[in-house]
Amino acid sequence: MSIDLDTSLRDVLGKASAAGLANKLDLHTVGDLVRHYPRRYVSRDALTPIAELTVGEHATLVARVEKATVRPMRNRPGKLMTVVIRDDHGGRLSCTFFNPQKLAHLITPGRRALFAGKVSRFREELQLTHPEFDPLDEGEDVRPFVSVYPAAVKFGSEVVARCVRHVLDLLDDPTDPLPAYIRRAERLPELGRALRRIHVPETEADYRAARARLIWDEALGVQLALALRRQQSLERPAVACPPKPAGLLDGFDAALPFTLTEGQREVGAEIAADLARELPMNRLVQGDVGAGKTVVALRAMLQVVDGGRQAAMLAPTEVLAAQHARSLRTLLGPFGRAGELGSAERATRVTLLTGSLSTAARRQALLDAQSGAAGIVVGTHALIQDRVEFADLGLVVVDEQHRFGVEQRDVLRGRGERTPHLLVMTATPIPRTVAMTVYGDLEVSALRELPRGRSPISTTVVPAGEKPAWLQRVWRRIHEEVEAGHQAYIVCPRVGGDATKRGGAPEDEDAELIDLADPDIGAEADDGAARRPPLAVLDVAPGLAEGPLAGLRLGVLHGKLPPEEKDAVMRSFDAGELDVLVATTVIEVGVDVPNATGMVILDADRFGLSQLHQLRGRVGRGSAPGVCLLVTDAPAGTRARERLAAVAGTSDGFELARLDLELRREGDVLGAMQAGRRSGLRLLSLLRHEEIISTARGYATDLVAGDPGLAGHPALRELVDEIVGEGQAEYLSKV
Ligand code: ADP
Ligand code: MG
């Protein structure tokens, strides 16, 4: 029988095995199964004879079950299984398993298995307590390594191993998609060999080489997908908007009340050059909180307006969109009041277009966008999704890029005959490998310095669990800030006020506000103890108002408020009519109230590192120094406390981004690349494979340049599909 990677496992394996793989492990084709790699290998050499075990060591051993007995536990509910095992050298050892229901049918006399765990002593005898247990096939004994697979209950590693070997025996080596010159240059084994060796290695060098090769496939697949995207986005030209002498931008620059930082000038020049070309700009500007990205974006928009076209600015939330519209109008002054009394000669108009406008206002805004009366339209991403009509959209600015995925960028590029130029801005610094993958379709520039006169923010961890008195000092500090004429934020992970008390994740229902790139927010507690639900705005605010913050003017802001109310609260905080804002992460991005100097983050350990960094960037935006207090119940010495110490210890967003990446499940970062399909990314790591990713990027760019659409490389096209998901086929076929 001849099979290939697309062959259904039902045609190759027995019914029960195929059903098990499909139902328990979601593996359906031969390709799925051969890409289901072992999670580790156990070398025969590393096995310890029972006779040589010592207390406290972590041992891995192969032995046969001699006897297994189950009895109820003495002092508590549940059952205990005692198993006596014996190895090939005649050594005997007892193992205990708690509540062995799921294992009992596997641990039967005569069964050979791998046992791994820490050796302890119980009544003068050595034993293993609840060890890892992987049943073995008799046949596996002759192999130098035992491959241990991700498996499922009642469908163990050894069953998977047997299925894999069966399939590999029938499978001819698949066509190798990697061009031979790359294989040679990078010293990579052929695909067929790599697939066999990753499952059945003879030596350690074997599986290392096999892994290296398969990692390469993943890196190249990702980079090819991105190269194809870049290529495709260049195909529909944009309209060139060269700077216009004595235009609106020049007038604005001349009236600017501050001098641009060097970074703002440099990035501004890059953007100006991009906009002057017919090639669509695809640029990401990253700059720490407060670096002054808005004015950079505004100058780009003015160049486009000078070119007779419109610009749209998208924010992640309505609150932010409204605020952007306000601050753009303020920055523009008379240049933003076209058609009004006292406007400048070459003025334009800023129009806010959000779902919460009244019907009449919305109709007018739509009209302004459509007629071209609005040079600048500010809204949320709905602006693009709802297909608002523009007279002549020349530039789209997306603020806070990390909430804006690859697909949305494509929707933007996919409108109209001409592609609008695209400028995205983020305050979350992006490590190099992330820039080369998740944002790999963009050119990246950085604003590294902050405008002069920016005040420092001091960050302190407040261990409320150990030092309750410190919490009193926190509230006193807030009073002091207010007495000095300043304002403060109190941030909680949850909104609250309903019955849904979920485990750990901040459940800001305003879904677009949840930072998908921060999955560690919802991670289990380090110490494994059941945790109380995170503090909620609606529970905390009344307590503060009557207790420690009595006498101050408190406002409440969260995503569940109706949009008008959100806007009203924000406005009165901005106007200084409120002293303290108790809020969720709604305020995380972009909120700019220079008079706010204090921030207290409650349950700070429930937030991601980059998120904390973003949050504290909300204070110290004026001339007075900011203070950020990270309140936590996490005990000293836990990982949670280390993370908070890291945030307190550095104001370098780039360093925190790197740390965040280390703590994060990387799959979630790369997952952003996918259009909802199961990923072919299994081995690639953004932390460990920077070199490979960067080299693969070079090859991918050359390959796509030499063979647009990869028409001459069908195997590489398949690789892209397999690695990045089938949605990608669309990009290939469009070329
Ligand atoms: P972010 O990069 O976080 O979006 P903003 O664009 O909101 O930062 O800028 C923060 C504040 O700094 C704003 O009040 C803005 O007007 C001000 N600002 C921007 N550039 C400069 C500059 N070159 N000199 C002084 N202040 C500036
Ligand atoms: Mg901003």
XYZ file of C-alpha atoms and ligand atoms in Angstrom, residues 293-294 324 399-400 590 621, ligand 2:
8
model
C 3.770 59.015 18.994
C 0.588 61.002 18.501
C -7.529 60.992 20.301
C -2.763 53.080 17.522
C -1.684 50.411 19.981
C -3.177 56.023 25.512
C 2.973 62.622 31.941
Mg -0.482 57.171 22.393
